[in-house]
Short mmCIF file of C-alpha atoms in Angstrom, two decimals:
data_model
loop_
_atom_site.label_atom_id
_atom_site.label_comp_id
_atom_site.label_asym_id
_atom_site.label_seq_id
_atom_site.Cartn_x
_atom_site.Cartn_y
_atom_site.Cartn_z
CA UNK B 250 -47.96 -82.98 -26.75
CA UNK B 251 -48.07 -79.10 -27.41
CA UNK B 252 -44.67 -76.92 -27.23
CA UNK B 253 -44.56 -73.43 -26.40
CA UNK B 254 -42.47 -70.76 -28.17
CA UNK B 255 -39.28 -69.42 -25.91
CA UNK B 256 -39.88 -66.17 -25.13
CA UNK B 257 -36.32 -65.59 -24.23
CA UNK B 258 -35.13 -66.08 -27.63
CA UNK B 259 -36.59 -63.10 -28.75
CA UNK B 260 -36.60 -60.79 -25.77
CA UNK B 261 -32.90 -59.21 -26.65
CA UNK B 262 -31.01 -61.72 -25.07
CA UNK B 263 -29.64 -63.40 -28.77
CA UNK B 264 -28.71 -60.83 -31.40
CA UNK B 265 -31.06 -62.71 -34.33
CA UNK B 266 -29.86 -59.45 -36.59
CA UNK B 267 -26.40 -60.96 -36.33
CA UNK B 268 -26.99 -64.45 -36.46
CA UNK B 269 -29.43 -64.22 -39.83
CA UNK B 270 -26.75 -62.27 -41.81
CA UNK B 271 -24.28 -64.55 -40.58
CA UNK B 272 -26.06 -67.69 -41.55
CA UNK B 273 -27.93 -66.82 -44.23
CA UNK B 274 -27.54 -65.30 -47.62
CA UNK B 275 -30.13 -62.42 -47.37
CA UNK B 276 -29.91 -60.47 -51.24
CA UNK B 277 -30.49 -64.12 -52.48
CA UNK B 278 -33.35 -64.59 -50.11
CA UNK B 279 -35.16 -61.39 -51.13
CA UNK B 280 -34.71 -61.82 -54.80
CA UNK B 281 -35.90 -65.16 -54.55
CA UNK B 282 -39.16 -64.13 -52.65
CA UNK B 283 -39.45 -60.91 -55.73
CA UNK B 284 -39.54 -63.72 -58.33
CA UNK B 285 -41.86 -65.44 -56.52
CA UNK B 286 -44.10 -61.89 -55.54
CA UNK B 287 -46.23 -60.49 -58.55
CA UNK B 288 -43.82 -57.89 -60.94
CA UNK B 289 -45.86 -54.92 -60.15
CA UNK B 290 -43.85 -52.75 -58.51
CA UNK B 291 -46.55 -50.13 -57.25
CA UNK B 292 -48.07 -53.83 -55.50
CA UNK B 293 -47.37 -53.20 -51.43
CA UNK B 294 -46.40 -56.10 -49.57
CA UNK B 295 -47.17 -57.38 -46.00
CA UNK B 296 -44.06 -59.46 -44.65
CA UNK B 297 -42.93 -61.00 -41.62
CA UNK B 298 -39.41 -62.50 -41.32
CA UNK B 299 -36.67 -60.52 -41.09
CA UNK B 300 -36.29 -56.94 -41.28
CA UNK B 301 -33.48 -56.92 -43.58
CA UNK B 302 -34.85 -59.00 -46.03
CA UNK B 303 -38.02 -56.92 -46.09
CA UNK B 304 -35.62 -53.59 -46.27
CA UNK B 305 -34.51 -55.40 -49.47
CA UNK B 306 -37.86 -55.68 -50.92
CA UNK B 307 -38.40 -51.95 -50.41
CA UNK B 308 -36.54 -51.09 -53.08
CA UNK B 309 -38.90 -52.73 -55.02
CA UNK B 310 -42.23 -52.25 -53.02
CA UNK B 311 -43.77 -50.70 -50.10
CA UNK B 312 -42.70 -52.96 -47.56
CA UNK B 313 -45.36 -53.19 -44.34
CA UNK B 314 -43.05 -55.21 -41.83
CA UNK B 315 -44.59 -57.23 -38.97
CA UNK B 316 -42.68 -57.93 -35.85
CA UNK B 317 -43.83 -59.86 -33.12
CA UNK B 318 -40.91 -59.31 -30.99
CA UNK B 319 -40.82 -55.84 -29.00
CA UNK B 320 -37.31 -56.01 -29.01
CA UNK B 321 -36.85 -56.66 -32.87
CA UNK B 322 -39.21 -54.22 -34.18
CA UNK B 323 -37.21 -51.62 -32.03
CA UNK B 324 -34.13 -53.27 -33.74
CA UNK B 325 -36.03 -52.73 -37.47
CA UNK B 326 -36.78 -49.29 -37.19
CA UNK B 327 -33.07 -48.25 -35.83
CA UNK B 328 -31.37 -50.23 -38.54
CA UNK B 329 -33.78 -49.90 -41.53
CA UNK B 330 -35.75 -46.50 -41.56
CA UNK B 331 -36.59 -46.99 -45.25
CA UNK B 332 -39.41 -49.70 -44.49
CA UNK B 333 -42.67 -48.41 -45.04
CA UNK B 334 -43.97 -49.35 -41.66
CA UNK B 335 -42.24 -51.34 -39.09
CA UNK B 336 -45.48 -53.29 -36.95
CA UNK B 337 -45.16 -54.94 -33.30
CA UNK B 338 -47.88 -57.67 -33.61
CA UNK B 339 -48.84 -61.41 -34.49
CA UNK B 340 -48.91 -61.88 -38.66
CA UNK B 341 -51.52 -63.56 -38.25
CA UNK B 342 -53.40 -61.03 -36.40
CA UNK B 343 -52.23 -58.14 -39.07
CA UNK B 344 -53.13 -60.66 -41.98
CA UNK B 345 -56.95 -60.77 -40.87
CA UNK B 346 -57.35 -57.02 -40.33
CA UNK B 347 -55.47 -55.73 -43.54
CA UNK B 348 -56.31 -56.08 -47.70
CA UNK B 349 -53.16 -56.12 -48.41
CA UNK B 350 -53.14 -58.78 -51.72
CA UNK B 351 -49.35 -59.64 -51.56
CA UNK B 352 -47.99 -61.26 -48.70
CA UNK B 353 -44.66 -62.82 -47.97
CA UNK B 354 -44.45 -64.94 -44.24
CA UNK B 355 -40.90 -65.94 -44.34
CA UNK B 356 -37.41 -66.61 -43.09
CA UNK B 357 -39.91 -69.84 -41.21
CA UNK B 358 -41.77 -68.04 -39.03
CA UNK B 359 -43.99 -70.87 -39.69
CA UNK B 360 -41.51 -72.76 -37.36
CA UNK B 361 -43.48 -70.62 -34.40
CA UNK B 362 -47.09 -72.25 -35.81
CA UNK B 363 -47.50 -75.20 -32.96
CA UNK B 364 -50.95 -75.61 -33.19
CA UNK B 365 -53.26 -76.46 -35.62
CA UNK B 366 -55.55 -73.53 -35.12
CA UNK B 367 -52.98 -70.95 -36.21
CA UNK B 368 -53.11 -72.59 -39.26
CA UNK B 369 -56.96 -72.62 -39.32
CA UNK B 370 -56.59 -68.85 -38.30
CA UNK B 371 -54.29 -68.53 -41.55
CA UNK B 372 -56.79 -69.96 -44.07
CA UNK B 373 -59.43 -67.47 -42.16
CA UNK B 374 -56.92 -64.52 -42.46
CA UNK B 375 -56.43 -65.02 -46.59
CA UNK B 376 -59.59 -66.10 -47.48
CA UNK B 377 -60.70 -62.27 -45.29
CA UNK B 378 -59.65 -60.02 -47.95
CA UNK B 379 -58.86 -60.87 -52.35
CA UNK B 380 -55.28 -61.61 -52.63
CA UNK B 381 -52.99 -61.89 -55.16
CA UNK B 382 -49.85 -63.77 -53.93
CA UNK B 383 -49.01 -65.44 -50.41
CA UNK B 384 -45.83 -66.43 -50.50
CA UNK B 385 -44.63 -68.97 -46.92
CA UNK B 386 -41.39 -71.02 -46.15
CA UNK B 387 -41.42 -73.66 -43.39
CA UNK B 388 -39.35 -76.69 -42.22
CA UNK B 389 -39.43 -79.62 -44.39
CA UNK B 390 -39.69 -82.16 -41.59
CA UNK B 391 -38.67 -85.07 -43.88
CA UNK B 392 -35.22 -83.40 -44.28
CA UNK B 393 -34.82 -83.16 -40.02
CA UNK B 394 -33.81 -86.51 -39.34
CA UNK B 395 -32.76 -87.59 -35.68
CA UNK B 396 -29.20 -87.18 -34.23
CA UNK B 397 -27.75 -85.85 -37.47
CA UNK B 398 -25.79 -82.67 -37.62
CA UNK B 399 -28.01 -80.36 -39.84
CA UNK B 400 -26.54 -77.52 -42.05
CA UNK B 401 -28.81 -74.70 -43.09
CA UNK B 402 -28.36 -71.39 -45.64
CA UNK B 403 -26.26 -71.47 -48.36
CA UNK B 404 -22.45 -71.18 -49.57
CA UNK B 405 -20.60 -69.26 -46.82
CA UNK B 406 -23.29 -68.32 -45.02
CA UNK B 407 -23.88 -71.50 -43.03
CA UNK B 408 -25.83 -72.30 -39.58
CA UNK B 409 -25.73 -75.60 -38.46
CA UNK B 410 -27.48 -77.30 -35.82
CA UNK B 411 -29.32 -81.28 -34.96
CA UNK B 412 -32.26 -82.78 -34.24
CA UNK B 413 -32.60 -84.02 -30.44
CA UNK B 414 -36.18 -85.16 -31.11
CA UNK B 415 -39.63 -84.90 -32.84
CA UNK B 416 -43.35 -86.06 -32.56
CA UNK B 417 -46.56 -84.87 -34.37
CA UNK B 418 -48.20 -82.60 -33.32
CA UNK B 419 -51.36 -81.98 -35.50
CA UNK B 420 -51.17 -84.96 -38.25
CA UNK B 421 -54.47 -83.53 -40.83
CA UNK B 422 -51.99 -80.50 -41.38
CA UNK B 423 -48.89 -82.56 -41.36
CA UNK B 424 -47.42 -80.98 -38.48
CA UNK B 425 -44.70 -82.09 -35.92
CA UNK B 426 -42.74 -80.42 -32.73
CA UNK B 427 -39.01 -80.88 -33.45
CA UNK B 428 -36.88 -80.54 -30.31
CA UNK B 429 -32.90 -79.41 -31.75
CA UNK B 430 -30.18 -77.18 -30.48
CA UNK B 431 -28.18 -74.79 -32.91
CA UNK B 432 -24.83 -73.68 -32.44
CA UNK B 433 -26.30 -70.13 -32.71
CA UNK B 434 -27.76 -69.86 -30.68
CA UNK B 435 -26.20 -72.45 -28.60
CA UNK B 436 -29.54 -73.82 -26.66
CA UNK B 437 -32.06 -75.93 -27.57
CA UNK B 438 -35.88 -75.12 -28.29
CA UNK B 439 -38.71 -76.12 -30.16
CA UNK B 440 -39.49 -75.51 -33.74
CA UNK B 441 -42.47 -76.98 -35.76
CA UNK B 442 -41.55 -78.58 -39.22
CA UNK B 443 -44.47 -80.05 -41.72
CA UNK B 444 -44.75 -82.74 -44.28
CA UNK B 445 -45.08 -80.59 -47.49
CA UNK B 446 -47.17 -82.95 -49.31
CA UNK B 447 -49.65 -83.28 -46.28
CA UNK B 448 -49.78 -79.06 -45.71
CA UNK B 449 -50.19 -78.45 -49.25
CA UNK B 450 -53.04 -80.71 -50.03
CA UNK B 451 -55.05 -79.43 -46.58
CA UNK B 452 -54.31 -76.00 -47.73
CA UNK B 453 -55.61 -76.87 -51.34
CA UNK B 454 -58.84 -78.61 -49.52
CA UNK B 455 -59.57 -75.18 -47.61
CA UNK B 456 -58.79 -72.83 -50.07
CA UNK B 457 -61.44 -73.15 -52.57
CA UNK B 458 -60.53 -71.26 -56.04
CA UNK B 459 -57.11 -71.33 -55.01
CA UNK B 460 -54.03 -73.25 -56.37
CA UNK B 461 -51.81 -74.14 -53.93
CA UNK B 462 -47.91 -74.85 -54.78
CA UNK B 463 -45.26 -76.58 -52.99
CA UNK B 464 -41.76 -75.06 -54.29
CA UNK B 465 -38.00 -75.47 -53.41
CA UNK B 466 -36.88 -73.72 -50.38
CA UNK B 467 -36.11 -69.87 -51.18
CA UNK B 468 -31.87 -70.94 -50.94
CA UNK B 469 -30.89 -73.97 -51.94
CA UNK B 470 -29.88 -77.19 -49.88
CA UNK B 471 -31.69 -75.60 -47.03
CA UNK B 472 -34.04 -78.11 -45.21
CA UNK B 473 -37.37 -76.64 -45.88
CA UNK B 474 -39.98 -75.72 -48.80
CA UNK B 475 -41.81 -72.85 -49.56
CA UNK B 476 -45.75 -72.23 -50.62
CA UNK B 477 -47.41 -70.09 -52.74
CA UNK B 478 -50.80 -69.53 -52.84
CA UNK B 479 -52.45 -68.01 -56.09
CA UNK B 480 -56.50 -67.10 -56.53
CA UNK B 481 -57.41 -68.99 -59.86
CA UNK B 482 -58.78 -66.84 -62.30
CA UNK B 483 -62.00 -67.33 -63.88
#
């Protein structure tokens, strides 16, 4: 059964600004993804996520942000003039058109992936253009399970939130619709969450001359994982 992505969440109806910096520790998220990005600091980077994360990482590098959400890329460019370019589009879209080799899809937007041919549309998108570094977090769906109150982030800053249900959705990428309701936002929706081992050996299979790696979430005790993809050299 496919799920669609609420709209409504992002249309300016939930302050996500709020909620992110409430819930999750953002310097630790950014310096986590800079260990994980190449050291060169003259290296842009694409990112999706959320904006301030990616105005962290512009102290550091040019920072191309990608918004999907009208409402949050008017939000980035109010709060955090210093990013390089705030754009309203799909990552995915961006990804295929752009060179750019170092890319950072966090902060789960992976969670809004639902069907398998985004993620066919992602291998198509890096394998477009030589990269250097992809760098993606996700839901570990093995750490979701049913009826069970749920604590994400890190420390003080805390979200929590449970599982109301889940079913696969595309099993050859190890991907499944989880149904859950947050207390912040306080309504349920759908998410997608993936079996890491399962998404990072498909990934491996259709990125030839690439190694694939399947790392600890970017804060720990959080219920997810994060990729990073890396051209092998000769």
């Amino acid at each position: 059964m496919a799920v669609s992505r609420d709209e409504n969440l992002y249309s300016g109806s939930v302050d996500w600004n709020a909620i992110y910096r409430e819930g999750y520790p953002l310097e630790r998220i950014a310096r986590r993804l800079a260990r994980l990005l190449p050291d060169d600091q003259g290296q842009p980077v694409l990112m999706a996520g959320f904006a301030e994360v990616a105005a962290i990482q512009s102290r550091h590098h040019d920072v191309r942000f990608v918004e999907y959400s009208q409402y949050m890329v008017e939000e980035a460019r109010r709060h955090w003039p210093q990013l390089d370019e705030v754009v309203h589009g799909d990552i995915l879209d961006v990804l295929a058109e752009t060179s750019a080799s170092c890319v950072a899809i966090s902060c789960r937007i992976s969670a809004n992936w639902q069907q398998g041919e985004q993620l066919t549309r992602l291998v198509e998108a890096i394998l477009c253009h030589p990269r250097l570094r992809i760098v993606i977090d996700a839901f570990d769906v093995e750490r979701l399970p049913l009826s069970t109150r749920i604590v994400s982030g890190s420390g003080r800053h805390q979200l929590a939130w449970q599982t109301l249900s889940r079913h696969a959705l595309e099993p050859e990428w190890g991907m499944h619709a989880v149904h859950w309701r947050g207390e912040k936002p306080d309504r349920p929706t759908w998410i997608s969450a993936f079996e890491p081992a399962t998404l990072t050996r498909c990934l491996s299979r259709q990125l030839p001359g690439h190694e694939v790696r399947c790392l600890p979430p970017l804060i720990p005790q959080d219920p997810g994982f994060t990729l990073v993809i890396t051209p092998r050299t000769p």
